[in-house]
PDB file of C-alpha atoms in Angstrom:
ATOM      1  CA  MET A 682      -9.057  15.400  31.698  1.00  0.00           C
ATOM      2  CA  PRO A 683      -9.201  12.633  34.063  1.00  0.00           C
ATOM      3  CA  GLU A 684      -5.822  10.829  34.852  1.00  0.00           C
ATOM      4  CA  TYR A 685      -5.249   7.888  32.894  1.00  0.00           C
ATOM      5  CA  GLY A 686      -2.913   4.765  33.078  1.00  0.00           C
ATOM      6  CA  LYS A 687      -0.314   3.889  30.352  1.00  0.00           C
ATOM      7  CA  GLY A 688       0.685   0.476  29.282  1.00  0.00           C
ATOM      8  CA  GLN A 689       2.492  -0.919  26.482  1.00  0.00           C
ATOM      9  CA  VAL A 690       2.980  -4.641  24.373  1.00  0.00           C
ATOM     10  CA  ARG A 691       5.303  -6.057  21.839  1.00  0.00           C
ATOM     11  CA  SER A 692       4.155  -6.607  18.303  1.00  0.00           C
ATOM     12  CA  ALA A 693       5.284  -9.500  16.382  1.00  0.00           C
ATOM     13  CA  ASP A 694       8.091  -7.597  15.035  1.00  0.00           C
ATOM     14  CA  GLY A 695       9.481  -6.838  18.460  1.00  0.00           C
ATOM     15  CA  THR A 696       8.015  -2.883  18.068  1.00  0.00           C
ATOM     16  CA  THR A 697       6.662  -1.427  21.030  1.00  0.00           C
ATOM     17  CA  ILE A 698       2.740  -0.278  20.853  1.00  0.00           C
ATOM     18  CA  GLY A 699       2.278   2.175  23.804  1.00  0.00           C
ATOM     19  CA  TYR A 700      -1.168   3.033  25.152  1.00  0.00           C
ATOM     20  CA  ARG A 701      -3.416   4.920  27.353  1.00  0.00           C
ATOM     21  CA  GLN A 702      -6.324   3.169  29.426  1.00  0.00           C
ATOM     22  CA  ARG A 703      -9.044   4.299  31.647  1.00  0.00           C
ATOM     23  CA  GLY A 704     -12.166   2.644  33.272  1.00  0.00           C
ATOM     24  CA  CYS A 705     -13.326  -0.647  34.127  1.00  0.00           C
ATOM     25  CA  GLY A 706     -15.687  -2.948  32.752  1.00  0.00           C
ATOM     26  CA  PRO A 707     -15.206  -5.149  29.492  1.00  0.00           C
ATOM     27  CA  GLY A 708     -12.213  -4.347  27.523  1.00  0.00           C
ATOM     28  CA  LEU A 709     -12.725  -1.628  24.669  1.00  0.00           C
ATOM     29  CA  ILE A 710      -9.908  -0.690  22.605  1.00  0.00           C
ATOM     30  CA  LEU A 711     -10.138   2.946  20.478  1.00  0.00           C
ATOM     31  CA  MET A 712      -8.084   2.884  17.184  1.00  0.00           C
ATOM     32  CA  HIS A 713      -7.505   6.601  16.022  1.00  0.00           C
ATOM     33  CA  GLY A 714      -7.330   7.966  12.720  1.00  0.00           C
ATOM     34  CA  GLY A 715      -4.612   9.654  10.182  1.00  0.00           C
ATOM     35  CA  MET A 716      -2.447  12.200  11.591  1.00  0.00           C
ATOM     36  CA  GLN A 717      -3.590  11.426  14.913  1.00  0.00           C
ATOM     37  CA  ALA A 718      -2.733   9.936  17.929  1.00  0.00           C
ATOM     38  CA  SER A 719      -4.548   8.861  21.114  1.00  0.00           C
ATOM     39  CA  GLN A 720      -4.818  12.058  22.518  1.00  0.00           C
ATOM     40  CA  HIS A 721      -7.930  12.554  19.788  1.00  0.00           C
ATOM     41  CA  LEU A 722      -9.726  10.173  21.213  1.00  0.00           C
ATOM     42  CA  MET A 723      -9.965  10.767  24.809  1.00  0.00           C
ATOM     43  CA  LYS A 724     -12.856  12.564  25.200  1.00  0.00           C
ATOM     44  CA  LEU A 725     -14.741   9.411  23.450  1.00  0.00           C
ATOM     45  CA  ALA A 726     -12.604   7.545  26.275  1.00  0.00           C
ATOM     46  CA  ASP A 727     -13.690   9.739  28.955  1.00  0.00           C
ATOM     47  CA  ALA A 728     -17.437   9.168  27.894  1.00  0.00           C
ATOM     48  CA  LEU A 729     -17.025   5.506  27.799  1.00  0.00           C
ATOM     49  CA  CYS A 730     -14.735   4.792  30.583  1.00  0.00           C
ATOM     50  CA  THR A 731     -17.828   4.153  33.073  1.00  0.00           C
ATOM     51  CA  ASP A 732     -18.937   1.268  31.264  1.00  0.00           C
ATOM     52  CA  PHE A 733     -15.898  -0.106  29.397  1.00  0.00           C
ATOM     53  CA  ARG A 734     -12.089  -0.678  30.392  1.00  0.00           C
ATOM     54  CA  VAL A 735     -10.935   1.514  27.632  1.00  0.00           C
ATOM     55  CA  TYR A 736      -7.236   1.391  25.575  1.00  0.00           C
ATOM     56  CA  VAL A 737      -6.392   3.994  23.269  1.00  0.00           C
ATOM     57  CA  PRO A 738      -3.219   2.954  21.337  1.00  0.00           C
ATOM     58  CA  ASP A 739      -0.951   5.147  19.617  1.00  0.00           C
ATOM     59  CA  ARG A 740      -0.349   3.461  16.391  1.00  0.00           C
ATOM     60  CA  ARG A 741       2.887   2.781  15.138  1.00  0.00           C
ATOM     61  CA  GLY A 742       4.957   5.633  14.169  1.00  0.00           C
ATOM     62  CA  ARG A 743       3.841   8.379  16.920  1.00  0.00           C
ATOM     63  CA  GLY A 744       3.646   8.862  20.363  1.00  0.00           C
ATOM     64  CA  LEU A 745       4.153   6.189  22.884  1.00  0.00           C
ATOM     65  CA  SER A 746       4.730   3.438  20.248  1.00  0.00           C
ATOM     66  CA  GLY A 747       7.661   2.862  18.421  1.00  0.00           C
ATOM     67  CA  PRO A 748       8.634   3.428  14.567  1.00  0.00           C
ATOM     68  CA  TYR A 749       7.217   1.936  11.543  1.00  0.00           C
ATOM     69  CA  GLY A 750      10.507   0.097  10.620  1.00  0.00           C
ATOM     70  CA  ASP A 751      11.195  -1.426   7.146  1.00  0.00           C
ATOM     71  CA  GLY A 752       8.444  -2.700   4.804  1.00  0.00           C
ATOM     72  CA  PHE A 753       5.437  -1.109   6.765  1.00  0.00           C
ATOM     73  CA  GLY A 754       2.324  -2.204   5.756  1.00  0.00           C
ATOM     74  CA  MET A 755      -1.399  -3.323   6.761  1.00  0.00           C
ATOM     75  CA  GLN A 756       0.212  -6.912   7.922  1.00  0.00           C
ATOM     76  CA  GLN A 757       2.281  -4.784  10.753  1.00  0.00           C
ATOM     77  CA  GLU A 758      -1.174  -3.057  11.961  1.00  0.00           C
ATOM     78  CA  ILE A 759      -2.725  -5.776  12.482  1.00  0.00           C
ATOM     79  CA  GLU A 760       0.121  -7.639  14.119  1.00  0.00           C
ATOM     80  CA  ASP A 761       0.013  -4.184  16.631  1.00  0.00           C
ATOM     81  CA  LEU A 762      -3.686  -4.551  16.957  1.00  0.00           C
ATOM     82  CA  GLN A 763      -3.291  -8.351  17.895  1.00  0.00           C
ATOM     83  CA  ALA A 764      -0.922  -7.946  20.431  1.00  0.00           C
ATOM     84  CA  LEU A 765      -3.381  -5.364  22.118  1.00  0.00           C
ATOM     85  CA  VAL A 766      -6.093  -7.771  21.852  1.00  0.00           C
ATOM     86  CA  THR A 767      -4.259 -10.747  23.321  1.00  0.00           C
ATOM     87  CA  ALA A 768      -2.937  -8.648  26.503  1.00  0.00           C
ATOM     88  CA  THR A 769      -5.726  -6.721  27.444  1.00  0.00           C
ATOM     89  CA  GLY A 770      -8.683  -9.821  26.326  1.00  0.00           C
ATOM     90  CA  ALA A 771     -10.320  -7.364  24.627  1.00  0.00           C
ATOM     91  CA  SER A 772     -13.237  -8.447  22.200  1.00  0.00           C
ATOM     92  CA  ARG A 773     -14.874  -4.868  21.147  1.00  0.00           C
ATOM     93  CA  VAL A 774     -12.956  -2.586  19.078  1.00  0.00           C
ATOM     94  CA  PHE A 775     -13.902   0.799  17.337  1.00  0.00           C
ATOM     95  CA  GLY A 776     -11.915   2.359  14.377  1.00  0.00           C
ATOM     96  CA  LEU A 777     -12.173   5.922  13.121  1.00  0.00           C
ATOM     97  CA  SER A 778     -10.860   6.410   9.362  1.00  0.00           C
ATOM     98  CA  SER A 779      -7.542   4.369   8.546  1.00  0.00           C
ATOM     99  CA  GLY A 780      -7.943   2.810  12.071  1.00  0.00           C
ATOM    100  CA  ALA A 781     -11.446   1.746  10.940  1.00  0.00           C
ATOM    101  CA  LEU A 782      -9.461  -0.050   7.957  1.00  0.00           C
ATOM    102  CA  VAL A 783      -7.032  -1.620  10.448  1.00  0.00           C
ATOM    103  CA  THR A 784      -9.762  -2.792  12.834  1.00  0.00           C
ATOM    104  CA  LEU A 785     -11.905  -4.232   9.900  1.00  0.00           C
ATOM    105  CA  ARG A 786      -8.810  -6.282   8.335  1.00  0.00           C
ATOM    106  CA  THR A 787      -7.901  -7.421  12.222  1.00  0.00           C
ATOM    107  CA  ALA A 788     -11.313  -8.796  12.602  1.00  0.00           C
ATOM    108  CA  LEU A 789     -10.996 -10.909   9.628  1.00  0.00           C
ATOM    109  CA  VAL A 790      -7.977 -12.917  11.075  1.00  0.00           C
ATOM    110  CA  THR A 791      -8.965 -12.389  14.584  1.00  0.00           C
ATOM    111  CA  PRO A 792     -11.744 -14.635  15.884  1.00  0.00           C
ATOM    112  CA  SER A 793     -11.712 -13.560  19.403  1.00  0.00           C
ATOM    113  CA  LEU A 794     -13.199 -10.281  18.107  1.00  0.00           C
ATOM    114  CA  ASP A 795     -16.848 -10.408  18.214  1.00  0.00           C
ATOM    115  CA  ARG A 796     -17.884  -6.773  17.643  1.00  0.00           C
ATOM    116  CA  ILE A 797     -16.369  -3.963  15.893  1.00  0.00           C
ATOM    117  CA  ALA A 798     -17.526  -0.616  15.111  1.00  0.00           C
ATOM    118  CA  LEU A 799     -15.935   1.406  11.955  1.00  0.00           C
ATOM    119  CA  TYR A 800     -16.221   5.192  11.553  1.00  0.00           C
ATOM    120  CA  GLU A 801     -16.160   6.315   7.694  1.00  0.00           C
ATOM    121  CA  PRO A 802     -13.259   3.684   6.725  1.00  0.00           C
ATOM    122  CA  PRO A 803     -11.557   5.002   3.511  1.00  0.00           C
ATOM    123  CA  LEU A 804     -12.169   1.702   1.785  1.00  0.00           C
ATOM    124  CA  SER A 805     -11.480   2.372  -1.402  1.00  0.00           C
ATOM    125  CA  ILE A 806     -13.705   1.012  -4.585  1.00  0.00           C
ATOM    126  CA  ASP A 807     -12.673   1.727  -7.825  1.00  0.00           C
ATOM    127  CA  GLY A 808     -10.648   4.758  -7.015  1.00  0.00           C
ATOM    128  CA  SER A 809     -13.013   6.422  -5.018  1.00  0.00           C
ATOM    129  CA  VAL A 810     -10.743   7.653  -2.411  1.00  0.00           C
ATOM    130  CA  PRO A 811      -9.317  10.701  -3.530  1.00  0.00           C
ATOM    131  CA  ALA A 812      -5.003  10.193  -4.258  1.00  0.00           C
ATOM    132  CA  ASP A 813      -3.869  12.456  -6.701  1.00  0.00           C
ATOM    133  CA  TRP A 814      -3.005  14.996  -4.008  1.00  0.00           C
ATOM    134  CA  VAL A 815      -0.301  12.482  -2.450  1.00  0.00           C
ATOM    135  CA  ARG A 816       2.442  13.428  -4.904  1.00  0.00           C
ATOM    136  CA  ARG A 817       2.679  16.771  -3.816  1.00  0.00           C
ATOM    137  CA  PHE A 818       1.973  15.864  -0.227  1.00  0.00           C
ATOM    138  CA  ASP A 819       5.242  14.260  -0.134  1.00  0.00           C
ATOM    139  CA  HIS A 820       7.457  16.453  -2.055  1.00  0.00           C
ATOM    140  CA  GLU A 821       6.144  19.190   0.455  1.00  0.00           C
ATOM    141  CA  ILE A 822       7.247  17.010   3.571  1.00  0.00           C
ATOM    142  CA  ALA A 823      10.462  16.334   1.976  1.00  0.00           C
ATOM    143  CA  ALA A 824      10.972  20.096   1.722  1.00  0.00           C
ATOM    144  CA  GLY A 825      10.077  20.636   5.278  1.00  0.00           C
ATOM    145  CA  LYS A 826       6.887  22.249   4.507  1.00  0.00           C
ATOM    146  CA  ARG A 827       4.512  20.597   6.723  1.00  0.00           C
ATOM    147  CA  SER A 828       1.773  23.318   7.294  1.00  0.00           C
ATOM    148  CA  SER A 829       1.308  23.318   3.423  1.00  0.00           C
ATOM    149  CA  ALA A 830       1.511  19.278   3.516  1.00  0.00           C
ATOM    150  CA  LEU A 831      -1.358  19.285   5.837  1.00  0.00           C
ATOM    151  CA  ILE A 832      -3.451  21.346   3.506  1.00  0.00           C
ATOM    152  CA  THR A 833      -2.941  19.689   0.326  1.00  0.00           C
ATOM    153  CA  ALA A 834      -4.111  16.285   2.468  1.00  0.00           C
ATOM    154  CA  LEU A 835      -6.957  17.980   3.996  1.00  0.00           C
ATOM    155  CA  ARG A 836      -8.060  19.254   0.750  1.00  0.00           C
ATOM    156  CA  GLY A 837      -7.154  16.057  -1.053  1.00  0.00           C
ATOM    157  CA  LEU A 838      -9.291  14.320   1.035  1.00  0.00           C
ATOM    158  CA  GLY A 839     -12.276  16.515   1.431  1.00  0.00           C
ATOM    159  CA  VAL A 840     -12.522  16.216   5.266  1.00  0.00           C
ATOM    160  CA  GLU A 841     -12.238  19.884   5.831  1.00  0.00           C
ATOM    161  CA  PRO A 842     -14.519  21.458   3.055  1.00  0.00           C
ATOM    162  CA  VAL A 843     -14.117  25.061   4.703  1.00  0.00           C
ATOM    163  CA  LEU A 844     -10.345  25.220   3.668  1.00  0.00           C
ATOM    164  CA  GLY A 845     -11.334  24.822   0.079  1.00  0.00           C
ATOM    165  CA  ARG A 846     -12.665  28.548   0.369  1.00  0.00           C
ATOM    166  CA  ILE A 847      -9.595  29.445   1.764  1.00  0.00           C
ATOM    167  CA  PRO A 848      -6.656  30.816  -0.094  1.00  0.00           C
ATOM    168  CA  ARG A 849      -3.530  28.605   0.609  1.00  0.00           C
ATOM    169  CA  PHE A 850      -1.298  31.907   0.992  1.00  0.00           C
ATOM    170  CA  VAL A 851      -4.034  33.079   3.739  1.00  0.00           C
ATOM    171  CA  ILE A 852      -4.172  29.618   5.525  1.00  0.00           C
ATOM    172  CA  VAL A 853      -0.712  27.906   5.430  1.00  0.00           C
ATOM    173  CA  PRO A 854       0.722  30.889   7.709  1.00  0.00           C
ATOM    174  CA  LEU A 855      -1.911  30.446  10.127  1.00  0.00           C
ATOM    175  CA  MET A 856      -1.505  26.734  10.590  1.00  0.00           C
ATOM    176  CA  THR A 857       2.552  27.218  10.871  1.00  0.00           C
ATOM    177  CA  ILE A 858       1.606  29.819  13.635  1.00  0.00           C
ATOM    178  CA  GLY A 859      -0.821  27.003  15.068  1.00  0.00           C
ATOM    179  CA  SER A 860       1.825  24.570  15.012  1.00  0.00           C
ATOM    180  CA  ARG A 861       4.476  26.701  16.959  1.00  0.00           C
ATOM    181  CA  VAL A 862       1.716  27.473  19.631  1.00  0.00           C
ATOM    182  CA  GLN A 863       1.325  23.523  20.211  1.00  0.00           C
ATOM    183  CA  ARG A 864       4.832  23.142  22.097  1.00  0.00           C
ATOM    184  CA  ASP A 865       3.380  23.365  25.476  1.00  0.00           C
ATOM    185  CA  LEU A 866       1.190  20.298  24.966  1.00  0.00           C
ATOM    186  CA  PRO A 867       0.536  17.656  27.950  1.00  0.00           C
ATOM    187  CA  GLU A 868       3.306  15.144  27.958  1.00  0.00           C
ATOM    188  CA  ASP A 869       2.029  12.138  26.489  1.00  0.00           C
ATOM    189  CA  ASP A 870       0.457  14.389  23.416  1.00  0.00           C
ATOM    190  CA  VAL A 871       1.976  14.458  19.851  1.00  0.00           C
ATOM    191  CA  PRO A 872       2.656  17.820  18.137  1.00  0.00           C
ATOM    192  CA  ILE A 873       0.632  17.961  14.820  1.00  0.00           C
ATOM    193  CA  ALA A 874       3.823  18.662  13.169  1.00  0.00           C
ATOM    194  CA  GLU A 875       4.893  15.195  14.223  1.00  0.00           C
ATOM    195  CA  LEU A 876       1.781  13.843  12.979  1.00  0.00           C
ATOM    196  CA  ILE A 877       1.449  15.221   9.533  1.00  0.00           C
ATOM    197  CA  PRO A 878       4.249  13.023   7.988  1.00  0.00           C
ATOM    198  CA  THR A 879       2.012   9.727   9.098  1.00  0.00           C
ATOM    199  CA  GLN A 880      -0.478  10.292   6.229  1.00  0.00           C
ATOM    200  CA  HIS A 881       1.888   8.758   4.130  1.00  0.00           C
ATOM    201  CA  PHE A 882       1.807   5.714   5.892  1.00  0.00           C
ATOM    202  CA  ASP A 883      -1.863   5.919   6.075  1.00  0.00           C
ATOM    203  CA  MET A 884      -2.331   6.560   2.336  1.00  0.00           C
ATOM    204  CA  ARG A 885      -0.047   3.280   1.920  1.00  0.00           C
ATOM    205  CA  ILE A 886      -2.604   0.972   3.879  1.00  0.00           C
ATOM    206  CA  ILE A 887      -5.398   2.658   2.280  1.00  0.00           C
ATOM    207  CA  ARG A 888      -4.029   1.703  -1.466  1.00  0.00           C
ATOM    208  CA  GLU A 889      -3.483  -1.831   0.154  1.00  0.00           C
ATOM    209  CA  MET A 890      -6.949  -2.117   1.266  1.00  0.00           C
ATOM    210  CA  ALA A 891      -8.426  -0.750  -2.175  1.00  0.00           C
ATOM    211  CA  ASP A 892     -11.130  -3.173  -3.878  1.00  0.00           C
ATOM    212  CA  THR A 893     -10.810  -5.326  -1.338  1.00  0.00           C
ATOM    213  CA  VAL A 894     -14.727  -5.250  -0.195  1.00  0.00           C
ATOM    214  CA  GLU A 895     -15.701  -8.495  -1.037  1.00  0.00           C
ATOM    215  CA  GLU A 896     -13.220 -10.209   0.960  1.00  0.00           C
ATOM    216  CA  TYR A 897     -15.099  -9.524   4.275  1.00  0.00           C
ATOM    217  CA  ALA A 898     -18.117 -11.634   3.176  1.00  0.00           C
ATOM    218  CA  THR A 899     -16.694 -14.202   5.572  1.00  0.00           C
ATOM    219  CA  LEU A 900     -16.369 -11.640   8.780  1.00  0.00           C
ATOM    220  CA  ARG A 901     -17.946 -13.584  11.783  1.00  0.00           C
ATOM    221  CA  ALA A 902     -17.899 -10.182  14.014  1.00  0.00           C
ATOM    222  CA  HIS A 903     -20.890  -8.069  14.396  1.00  0.00           C
ATOM    223  CA  VAL A 904     -20.352  -4.987  12.891  1.00  0.00           C
ATOM    224  CA  LEU A 905     -21.760  -1.503  13.760  1.00  0.00           C
ATOM    225  CA  LEU A 906     -21.146   0.734  10.491  1.00  0.00           C
ATOM    226  CA  LEU A 907     -21.079   4.998  11.185  1.00  0.00           C
ATOM    227  CA  ASN A 908     -21.338   7.957   9.029  1.00  0.00           C
ATOM    228  CA  GLY A 909     -22.031  11.555   9.638  1.00  0.00           C
ATOM    229  CA  THR A 910     -24.351  13.388   7.330  1.00  0.00           C
ATOM    230  CA  LYS A 911     -21.675  16.019   6.452  1.00  0.00           C
ATOM    231  CA  SER A 912     -18.813  14.092   5.132  1.00  0.00           C
ATOM    232  CA  PRO A 913     -17.540  13.160   1.679  1.00  0.00           C
ATOM    233  CA  ALA A 914     -19.489  10.988  -0.128  1.00  0.00           C
ATOM    234  CA  TYR A 915     -17.155   8.150  -0.824  1.00  0.00           C
ATOM    235  CA  PHE A 916     -16.843   7.330   3.090  1.00  0.00           C
ATOM    236  CA  GLY A 917     -21.092   6.698   2.368  1.00  0.00           C
ATOM    237  CA  ALA A 918     -20.463   4.512  -0.475  1.00  0.00           C
ATOM    238  CA  ALA A 919     -17.907   2.279   1.043  1.00  0.00           C
ATOM    239  CA  LEU A 920     -20.407   1.940   3.758  1.00  0.00           C
ATOM    240  CA  LYS A 921     -23.139   0.950   1.999  1.00  0.00           C
ATOM    241  CA  ARG A 922     -20.911  -1.527   0.186  1.00  0.00           C
ATOM    242  CA  LEU A 923     -19.692  -3.229   3.533  1.00  0.00           C
ATOM    243  CA  ALA A 924     -23.463  -3.155   4.771  1.00  0.00           C
ATOM    244  CA  THR A 925     -24.358  -5.598   1.573  1.00  0.00           C
ATOM    245  CA  VAL A 926     -21.348  -7.811   2.164  1.00  0.00           C
ATOM    246  CA  LEU A 927     -20.808  -8.196   5.572  1.00  0.00           C
ATOM    247  CA  PRO A 928     -22.793 -10.979   7.436  1.00  0.00           C
ATOM    248  CA  HIS A 929     -23.831  -9.498  10.633  1.00  0.00           C
ATOM    249  CA  ALA A 930     -23.842  -5.109  10.103  1.00  0.00           C
ATOM    250  CA  GLN A 931     -25.947  -2.653  10.824  1.00  0.00           C
ATOM    251  CA  SER A 932     -25.778   0.902   9.769  1.00  0.00           C
ATOM    252  CA  ILE A 933     -26.138   4.248  11.555  1.00  0.00           C
ATOM    253  CA  THR A 934     -25.973   7.511  10.426  1.00  0.00           C
ATOM    254  CA  LEU A 935     -25.234  10.514  12.926  1.00  0.00           C
ATOM    255  CA  PRO A 936     -26.942  13.736  11.456  1.00  0.00           C
ATOM    256  CA  GLY A 937     -24.764  16.955  11.465  1.00  0.00           C
ATOM    257  CA  LEU A 938     -21.628  15.127  11.955  1.00  0.00           C
ATOM    258  CA  GLY A 939     -18.311  15.059   9.745  1.00  0.00           C
ATOM    259  CA  HIS A 940     -15.257  13.025   9.394  1.00  0.00           C
ATOM    260  CA  SER A 941     -14.091  14.207  12.633  1.00  0.00           C
ATOM    261  CA  GLY A 942     -17.254  13.456  14.950  1.00  0.00           C
ATOM    262  CA  PRO A 943     -15.723  10.658  17.019  1.00  0.00           C
ATOM    263  CA  GLU A 944     -12.524  13.151  17.840  1.00  0.00           C
ATOM    264  CA  ASN A 945     -12.299  15.789  20.712  1.00  0.00           C
ATOM    265  CA  ASP A 946     -13.092  18.414  18.700  1.00  0.00           C
ATOM    266  CA  GLY A 947     -16.290  16.693  17.145  1.00  0.00           C
ATOM    267  CA  ALA A 948     -19.040  15.062  18.726  1.00  0.00           C
ATOM    268  CA  PRO A 949     -17.945  12.169  21.138  1.00  0.00           C
ATOM    269  CA  LEU A 950     -20.741  12.043  23.171  1.00  0.00           C
ATOM    270  CA  VAL A 951     -22.818  11.402  20.447  1.00  0.00           C
ATOM    271  CA  VAL A 952     -20.688   8.761  19.043  1.00  0.00           C
ATOM    272  CA  ALA A 953     -20.206   7.633  22.610  1.00  0.00           C
ATOM    273  CA  GLN A 954     -24.098   6.746  22.803  1.00  0.00           C
ATOM    274  CA  ALA A 955     -23.984   4.829  19.700  1.00  0.00           C
ATOM    275  CA  LEU A 956     -21.222   2.592  21.058  1.00  0.00           C
ATOM    276  CA  ARG A 957     -22.600   2.214  24.110  1.00  0.00           C
ATOM    277  CA  ASP A 958     -25.579   0.608  22.722  1.00  0.00           C
ATOM    278  CA  PHE A 959     -23.941  -1.383  20.302  1.00  0.00           C
ATOM    279  CA  PHE A 960     -21.375  -2.677  22.734  1.00  0.00           C
ATOM    280  CA  GLY A 961     -23.326  -3.586  25.636  1.00  0.00           C
ATOM    281  CA  ALA A 962     -22.939  -1.409  28.523  1.00  0.00           C
ATOM    282  CA  ARG A 963     -22.645  -3.161  32.152  1.00  0.00           C
TER     283      ARG A 963
END
């Protein structure tokens, strides 16, 4: 991959938020999802950097950024993104999954954001986002069984349906081996073993944002709602509900894509084209 620059800002509570940056043009921030870091959106950044100055932060608790801190919740995520918006002057933000939740909530209280794009935010409506797996996940993390916890989370959320057809006693050892192989990562990349526990905190903000859809009726920003045809139905249901509430929204369904569509191993070029059209290339 091409080289990228790095920078950092200070959030309201003093926590460092580090980011990668690439390209030139209007500022565009890319917010990754759960059990991820900036590394997972770098192919998307590559596809957009000829038209935008792209900033890809490591959200709090991983990589180039500081720890979650006491009392972590959506307010800290909002303040982190606001600090980056203030420092970069970016008025466009894309968010994937829990990063889309952060983007949506931040736009509600940040008038300078005039365009946001949301890829499958897990906005729970009447309990639509599965959460009955979280207790088992937390127990497995506490016991040091991170590969098992990863399987529990992916199966629980339904974002990797193939895993539902493979016995746990087969897939867990394979995941464990894969995590060990990851030791020789590029300097700024975060090993998956370190990212797995972060899902606990993402579930915290998912619970906090549950049943808040009507609150976005006052959002002034223009919003692009994105989802794939291979994703769990609860993502599409949330987007349909948002489309009826948001004053300035348009929706695009991307054939053949799943929840990982924007990621390096998904279809980032397809997502990039939709974002380029919406955000307005130079």
